[in-house]
């Protein structure tokens, strides 16, 4: 059975005091949940304290971005080795906010994915279409290209050690969730595309849905056959909401 995972993406939110309260509540709330793999992807400056709080719990942690380079004169960048220093398990690559606001293209995202895996980090590779692309019926083509860039650089077997997150850009932070069927259709499309290259890899691949997942819609999304959990923005900052979403993995 493939792994189901709920990961919080805190984005640029939090402070030391709030993080501490949030994580202690989350740890208490998810302890004892069956089949619930839970993680939080936090801003870089908090990795040290998050590590302190989460070490020995069943909540993993990671970052939201990473450099494609190992080291060097690269002011402001953070390397995979630095993330490993703080025992990160995951790193998000290719989030739509990085793609649209910071100009990351498919090639760069693929390079970050490769760098993450080389260091033993599990990349959470985000893919997804804008509203305009959905309305012009190019969503599948866009997603195919996003995946192709990674598969061409890293090989399809690399997906054995990765997570894919389908995040329709029009659903992120908008309160407009994809319906379970809309999301399922895209997840199935992704899995079938990968299965055409390697069926075993496709069967084992965790594909999360992201975009306005809340406590009141997580269960119906996660019940779909190709949706293996979620990548959660806003609701991951509210302990009760995040715990409810994690609990929905059990249904
Ligand atoms: P929201 O859950 O706030 O819509 O954000 C989704 C997201 O971008 C997770 O990476």
mmCIF file of C-alpha atoms and ligand atoms in Angstrom:
data_model
loop_
_atom_site.group_PDB
_atom_site.id
_atom_site.type_symbol
_atom_site.label_atom_id
_atom_site.label_comp_id
_atom_site.label_asym_id
_atom_site.label_seq_id
_atom_site.Cartn_x
_atom_site.Cartn_y
_atom_site.Cartn_z
ATOM 1 C CA UNK A 1 0.000 0.000 0.000
ATOM 2 C CA UNK A 2 1.385 3.398 -0.864
ATOM 3 C CA UNK A 3 2.168 5.948 1.765
ATOM 4 C CA UNK A 4 -0.296 8.720 2.544
ATOM 5 C CA UNK A 5 1.173 11.987 3.719
ATOM 6 C CA UNK A 6 -0.158 15.272 5.033
ATOM 7 C CA UNK A 7 2.438 18.037 4.942
ATOM 8 C CA UNK A 8 1.983 21.579 6.179
ATOM 9 C CA UNK A 9 3.503 24.342 4.101
ATOM 10 C CA UNK A 10 3.777 27.255 6.475
ATOM 11 C CA UNK A 11 4.968 29.608 3.713
ATOM 12 C CA UNK A 12 6.292 32.884 5.217
ATOM 13 C CA UNK A 13 4.391 32.632 8.486
ATOM 14 C CA UNK A 14 5.233 31.956 12.095
ATOM 15 C CA UNK A 15 7.419 33.118 14.940
ATOM 16 C CA UNK A 16 9.253 31.264 17.682
ATOM 17 C CA UNK A 17 6.482 31.477 20.249
ATOM 18 C CA UNK A 18 3.629 30.629 17.896
ATOM 19 C CA UNK A 19 5.549 27.776 16.279
ATOM 20 C CA UNK A 20 6.190 26.246 19.658
ATOM 21 C CA UNK A 21 2.499 26.313 20.624
ATOM 22 C CA UNK A 22 1.376 25.084 17.216
ATOM 23 C CA UNK A 23 3.801 22.169 17.064
ATOM 24 C CA UNK A 24 3.180 21.014 20.614
ATOM 25 C CA UNK A 25 -0.536 20.945 19.880
ATOM 26 C CA UNK A 26 -0.017 19.152 16.555
ATOM 27 C CA UNK A 27 2.248 16.510 18.104
ATOM 28 C CA UNK A 28 -0.290 15.838 20.845
ATOM 29 C CA UNK A 29 -3.121 15.722 18.308
ATOM 30 C CA UNK A 30 -1.553 13.331 15.831
ATOM 31 C CA UNK A 31 0.101 10.959 18.273
ATOM 32 C CA UNK A 32 -1.638 7.638 17.975
ATOM 33 C CA UNK A 33 -3.203 8.298 14.578
ATOM 34 C CA UNK A 34 -2.996 5.184 12.439
ATOM 35 C CA UNK A 35 -1.357 5.399 8.982
ATOM 36 C CA UNK A 36 -0.814 9.117 9.397
ATOM 37 C CA UNK A 37 2.459 10.360 8.000
ATOM 38 C CA UNK A 38 2.662 14.000 8.961
ATOM 39 C CA UNK A 39 5.246 16.679 8.203
ATOM 40 C CA UNK A 40 5.689 20.435 8.367
ATOM 41 C CA UNK A 41 7.739 22.496 5.912
ATOM 42 C CA UNK A 42 8.875 25.612 7.721
ATOM 43 C CA UNK A 43 10.842 28.805 6.999
ATOM 44 C CA UNK A 44 14.624 28.245 7.165
ATOM 45 C CA UNK A 45 15.327 30.261 10.341
ATOM 46 C CA UNK A 46 13.031 28.012 12.365
ATOM 47 C CA UNK A 47 14.574 24.679 11.357
ATOM 48 C CA UNK A 48 16.758 24.523 14.454
ATOM 49 C CA UNK A 49 13.941 25.071 16.914
ATOM 50 C CA UNK A 50 11.500 22.930 14.957
ATOM 51 C CA UNK A 51 14.041 20.116 15.048
ATOM 52 C CA UNK A 52 14.308 20.481 18.813
ATOM 53 C CA UNK A 53 10.547 20.303 19.259
ATOM 54 C CA UNK A 54 9.843 17.478 16.792
ATOM 55 C CA UNK A 55 12.790 15.165 17.345
ATOM 56 C CA UNK A 56 11.490 11.813 18.597
ATOM 57 C CA UNK A 57 7.865 12.574 17.647
ATOM 58 C CA UNK A 58 5.991 11.170 14.667
ATOM 59 C CA UNK A 59 5.942 14.528 12.886
ATOM 60 C CA UNK A 60 8.697 15.018 10.304
ATOM 61 C CA UNK A 61 9.972 18.379 9.065
ATOM 62 C CA UNK A 62 11.477 19.997 6.042
ATOM 63 C CA UNK A 63 11.950 23.199 4.072
ATOM 64 C CA UNK A 64 10.044 25.008 1.346
ATOM 65 C CA UNK A 65 12.842 25.580 -1.143
ATOM 66 C CA UNK A 66 16.518 24.794 -1.657
ATOM 67 C CA UNK A 67 19.389 25.776 -3.909
ATOM 68 C CA UNK A 68 20.267 23.604 -6.863
ATOM 69 C CA UNK A 69 23.950 24.252 -6.102
ATOM 70 C CA UNK A 70 26.094 22.503 -3.467
ATOM 71 C CA UNK A 71 27.926 25.573 -2.161
ATOM 72 C CA UNK A 72 29.558 28.783 -3.275
ATOM 73 C CA UNK A 73 29.297 32.542 -3.504
ATOM 74 C CA UNK A 74 25.511 32.510 -3.712
ATOM 75 C CA UNK A 75 24.254 35.157 -1.338
ATOM 76 C CA UNK A 76 20.974 34.284 0.276
ATOM 77 C CA UNK A 77 20.845 30.671 -0.883
ATOM 78 C CA UNK A 78 20.505 27.565 1.289
ATOM 79 C CA UNK A 79 22.001 24.216 0.296
ATOM 80 C CA UNK A 80 20.713 20.679 0.630
ATOM 81 C CA UNK A 81 23.579 19.884 3.023
ATOM 82 C CA UNK A 82 22.406 22.692 5.285
ATOM 83 C CA UNK A 83 18.923 21.188 5.343
ATOM 84 C CA UNK A 84 20.424 17.800 6.180
ATOM 85 C CA UNK A 85 22.298 19.446 9.062
ATOM 86 C CA UNK A 86 18.887 20.101 10.581
ATOM 87 C CA UNK A 87 17.666 16.549 9.849
ATOM 88 C CA UNK A 88 15.086 17.622 7.303
ATOM 89 C CA UNK A 89 13.263 14.749 5.657
ATOM 90 C CA UNK A 90 11.444 16.747 2.987
ATOM 91 C CA UNK A 91 11.889 19.795 0.824
ATOM 92 C CA UNK A 92 9.233 21.349 -1.377
ATOM 93 C CA UNK A 93 10.420 22.096 -4.905
ATOM 94 C CA UNK A 94 8.571 23.942 -7.629
ATOM 95 C CA UNK A 95 5.797 25.403 -5.539
ATOM 96 C CA UNK A 96 3.655 27.608 -7.778
ATOM 97 C CA UNK A 97 4.596 30.662 -5.699
ATOM 98 C CA UNK A 98 8.257 29.985 -6.497
ATOM 99 C CA UNK A 99 7.390 29.436 -10.135
ATOM 100 C CA UNK A 100 5.252 32.530 -10.581
ATOM 101 C CA UNK A 101 6.691 35.027 -8.080
ATOM 102 C CA UNK A 102 10.349 34.028 -8.260
ATOM 103 C CA UNK A 103 10.630 32.929 -11.866
ATOM 104 C CA UNK A 104 11.495 29.274 -11.317
ATOM 105 C CA UNK A 105 11.059 27.314 -14.528
ATOM 106 C CA UNK A 106 10.750 23.584 -15.123
ATOM 107 C CA UNK A 107 14.472 23.177 -15.712
ATOM 108 C CA UNK A 108 15.445 24.871 -12.452
ATOM 109 C CA UNK A 109 12.832 22.930 -10.512
ATOM 110 C CA UNK A 110 14.205 19.695 -11.953
ATOM 111 C CA UNK A 111 17.732 20.696 -10.895
ATOM 112 C CA UNK A 112 16.521 21.385 -7.353
ATOM 113 C CA UNK A 113 14.743 18.013 -7.315
ATOM 114 C CA UNK A 114 17.960 16.252 -8.336
ATOM 115 C CA UNK A 115 20.020 18.160 -5.758
ATOM 116 C CA UNK A 116 17.533 17.245 -3.023
ATOM 117 C CA UNK A 117 17.606 13.554 -3.855
ATOM 118 C CA UNK A 118 21.386 13.536 -4.126
ATOM 119 C CA UNK A 119 21.517 14.734 -0.522
ATOM 120 C CA UNK A 120 18.984 12.145 0.649
ATOM 121 C CA UNK A 121 16.114 14.592 1.009
ATOM 122 C CA UNK A 122 12.657 13.659 -0.296
ATOM 123 C CA UNK A 123 11.502 16.323 -2.738
ATOM 124 C CA UNK A 124 7.832 17.225 -2.697
ATOM 125 C CA UNK A 125 7.492 18.197 -6.347
ATOM 126 C CA UNK A 126 4.618 20.618 -6.928
ATOM 127 C CA UNK A 127 2.807 20.672 -10.245
ATOM 128 C CA UNK A 128 -0.401 22.353 -11.307
ATOM 129 C CA UNK A 129 -2.111 24.621 -13.773
ATOM 130 C CA UNK A 130 -3.348 28.201 -13.578
ATOM 131 C CA UNK A 131 -7.002 29.077 -14.074
ATOM 132 C CA UNK A 132 -6.213 30.386 -17.528
ATOM 133 C CA UNK A 133 -4.549 27.112 -18.466
ATOM 134 C CA UNK A 134 -7.475 25.087 -17.136
ATOM 135 C CA UNK A 135 -9.941 27.226 -19.045
ATOM 136 C CA UNK A 136 -7.965 26.916 -22.241
ATOM 137 C CA UNK A 137 -7.806 23.136 -21.783
ATOM 138 C CA UNK A 138 -4.046 23.022 -21.479
ATOM 139 C CA UNK A 139 -3.879 21.854 -17.851
ATOM 140 C CA UNK A 140 -2.814 18.318 -18.723
ATOM 141 C CA UNK A 141 -0.157 19.533 -21.111
ATOM 142 C CA UNK A 142 1.247 21.932 -18.496
ATOM 143 C CA UNK A 143 1.415 19.225 -15.850
ATOM 144 C CA UNK A 144 2.919 16.760 -18.289
ATOM 145 C CA UNK A 145 5.700 19.226 -19.092
ATOM 146 C CA UNK A 146 6.352 19.927 -15.416
ATOM 147 C CA UNK A 147 6.778 16.199 -14.774
ATOM 148 C CA UNK A 148 8.690 15.553 -17.970
ATOM 149 C CA UNK A 149 11.428 18.024 -17.029
ATOM 150 C CA UNK A 150 12.074 16.051 -13.840
ATOM 151 C CA UNK A 151 11.808 12.624 -15.419
ATOM 152 C CA UNK A 152 14.174 13.574 -18.240
ATOM 153 C CA UNK A 153 16.790 14.809 -15.810
ATOM 154 C CA UNK A 154 16.397 12.265 -13.005
ATOM 155 C CA UNK A 155 14.708 9.224 -14.574
ATOM 156 C CA UNK A 156 11.274 7.845 -13.784
ATOM 157 C CA UNK A 157 12.665 5.577 -11.018
ATOM 158 C CA UNK A 158 13.648 8.704 -9.091
ATOM 159 C CA UNK A 159 9.950 9.074 -8.268
ATOM 160 C CA UNK A 160 10.398 6.113 -5.900
ATOM 161 C CA UNK A 161 12.045 8.608 -3.577
ATOM 162 C CA UNK A 162 9.811 11.602 -4.150
ATOM 163 C CA UNK A 163 6.330 12.896 -3.480
ATOM 164 C CA UNK A 164 4.280 14.717 -6.098
ATOM 165 C CA UNK A 165 1.807 17.400 -5.028
ATOM 166 C CA UNK A 166 -0.895 18.432 -7.459
ATOM 167 C CA UNK A 167 -1.757 22.019 -6.608
ATOM 168 C CA UNK A 168 -4.058 23.795 -9.039
ATOM 169 C CA UNK A 169 -2.907 27.403 -8.810
ATOM 170 C CA UNK A 170 -6.500 28.655 -8.855
ATOM 171 C CA UNK A 171 -7.216 26.730 -5.654
ATOM 172 C CA UNK A 172 -4.254 27.977 -3.614
ATOM 173 C CA UNK A 173 -5.217 30.374 -0.856
ATOM 174 C CA UNK A 174 -8.465 31.178 -2.631
ATOM 175 C CA UNK A 175 -10.877 29.051 -0.631
ATOM 176 C CA UNK A 176 -11.807 27.503 -3.974
ATOM 177 C CA UNK A 177 -10.985 23.814 -3.615
ATOM 178 C CA UNK A 178 -10.945 21.487 -6.589
ATOM 179 C CA UNK A 179 -13.863 19.115 -6.216
ATOM 180 C CA UNK A 180 -12.801 15.609 -5.198
ATOM 181 C CA UNK A 181 -13.633 14.410 -8.716
ATOM 182 C CA UNK A 182 -11.727 17.257 -10.417
ATOM 183 C CA UNK A 183 -8.690 16.504 -8.285
ATOM 184 C CA UNK A 184 -9.035 12.752 -8.758
ATOM 185 C CA UNK A 185 -9.145 13.188 -12.548
ATOM 186 C CA UNK A 186 -5.815 15.000 -12.542
ATOM 187 C CA UNK A 187 -4.232 12.601 -10.044
ATOM 188 C CA UNK A 188 -5.298 9.699 -12.238
ATOM 189 C CA UNK A 189 -3.883 11.462 -15.284
ATOM 190 C CA UNK A 190 -0.553 11.921 -13.476
ATOM 191 C CA UNK A 191 -0.422 8.326 -12.269
ATOM 192 C CA UNK A 192 -1.338 6.907 -15.675
ATOM 193 C CA UNK A 193 1.292 9.026 -17.408
ATOM 194 C CA UNK A 194 3.930 7.676 -15.055
ATOM 195 C CA UNK A 195 2.549 4.131 -15.302
ATOM 196 C CA UNK A 196 3.090 4.266 -19.044
ATOM 197 C CA UNK A 197 6.794 4.520 -18.225
ATOM 198 C CA UNK A 198 6.936 2.384 -15.114
ATOM 199 C CA UNK A 199 3.883 0.827 -13.543
ATOM 200 C CA UNK A 200 5.507 -0.123 -10.253
ATOM 201 C CA UNK A 201 6.793 3.396 -9.698
ATOM 202 C CA UNK A 202 3.363 4.829 -10.495
ATOM 203 C CA UNK A 203 1.609 2.431 -8.103
ATOM 204 C CA UNK A 204 3.896 3.356 -5.239
ATOM 205 C CA UNK A 205 3.961 7.112 -5.804
ATOM 206 C CA UNK A 206 2.396 9.349 -3.170
ATOM 207 C CA UNK A 207 0.433 12.096 -4.953
ATOM 208 C CA UNK A 208 -0.849 14.789 -2.615
ATOM 209 C CA UNK A 209 -3.544 17.302 -3.400
ATOM 210 C CA UNK A 210 -3.007 20.922 -2.366
ATOM 211 C CA UNK A 211 -5.220 24.002 -2.610
ATOM 212 C CA UNK A 212 -7.621 25.141 0.086
ATOM 213 C CA UNK A 213 -7.703 21.813 1.911
ATOM 214 C CA UNK A 214 -9.555 22.378 5.184
ATOM 215 C CA UNK A 215 -10.872 20.291 8.037
ATOM 216 C CA UNK A 216 -14.266 20.086 6.375
ATOM 217 C CA UNK A 217 -13.166 18.883 2.931
ATOM 218 C CA UNK A 218 -10.063 16.767 3.600
ATOM 219 C CA UNK A 219 -11.864 13.471 4.176
ATOM 220 C CA UNK A 220 -13.721 13.494 0.862
ATOM 221 C CA UNK A 221 -10.590 14.472 -1.041
ATOM 222 C CA UNK A 222 -8.443 11.814 0.646
ATOM 223 C CA UNK A 223 -11.099 9.174 -0.002
ATOM 224 C CA UNK A 224 -10.444 9.377 -3.749
ATOM 225 C CA UNK A 225 -8.413 6.439 -5.038
ATOM 226 C CA UNK A 226 -5.463 8.428 -6.403
ATOM 227 C CA UNK A 227 -5.260 11.132 -3.726
ATOM 228 C CA UNK A 228 -2.698 10.165 -1.115
ATOM 229 C CA UNK A 229 -2.961 13.024 1.334
ATOM 230 C CA UNK A 230 -2.455 16.751 1.071
ATOM 231 C CA UNK A 231 -0.087 19.693 1.029
ATOM 232 C CA UNK A 232 -1.693 22.210 3.315
ATOM 233 C CA UNK A 233 -1.123 25.960 3.417
ATOM 234 C CA UNK A 234 -3.362 28.163 5.558
ATOM 235 C CA UNK A 235 -4.962 25.369 7.551
ATOM 236 C CA UNK A 236 -1.566 24.030 8.631
ATOM 237 C CA UNK A 237 -1.148 27.147 10.790
ATOM 238 C CA UNK A 238 -4.159 26.313 12.936
ATOM 239 C CA UNK A 239 -3.560 23.299 15.158
ATOM 240 C CA UNK A 240 -7.144 22.025 15.304
ATOM 241 C CA UNK A 241 -7.632 22.335 11.558
ATOM 242 C CA UNK A 242 -4.351 20.639 10.773
ATOM 243 C CA UNK A 243 -5.061 17.796 13.201
ATOM 244 C CA UNK A 244 -8.505 17.264 11.661
ATOM 245 C CA UNK A 245 -6.883 17.088 8.215
ATOM 246 C CA UNK A 246 -4.285 14.591 9.463
ATOM 247 C CA UNK A 247 -7.050 12.506 11.039
ATOM 248 C CA UNK A 248 -8.786 12.348 7.663
ATOM 249 C CA UNK A 249 -5.921 10.145 6.441
ATOM 250 C CA UNK A 250 -7.358 7.321 8.506
ATOM 251 C CA UNK A 251 -10.710 7.134 6.800
HETATM 252 P P1 LIG B 1 -3.738 26.786 0.905
HETATM 253 O O1 LIG B 1 -4.001 25.489 1.631
HETATM 254 O O2 LIG B 1 -3.584 27.947 1.800
HETATM 255 O O3 LIG B 1 -4.682 26.988 -0.228
HETATM 256 O O4 LIG B 1 -2.271 26.612 0.232
HETATM 257 C C1 LIG B 1 -1.991 25.469 -0.486
HETATM 258 C C2 LIG B 1 -0.539 25.434 -0.781
HETATM 259 O O5 LIG B 1 -0.035 26.248 -1.531
HETATM 260 C C3 LIG B 1 0.274 24.401 -0.119
HETATM 261 O O6 LIG B 1 1.551 24.333 -0.659
#
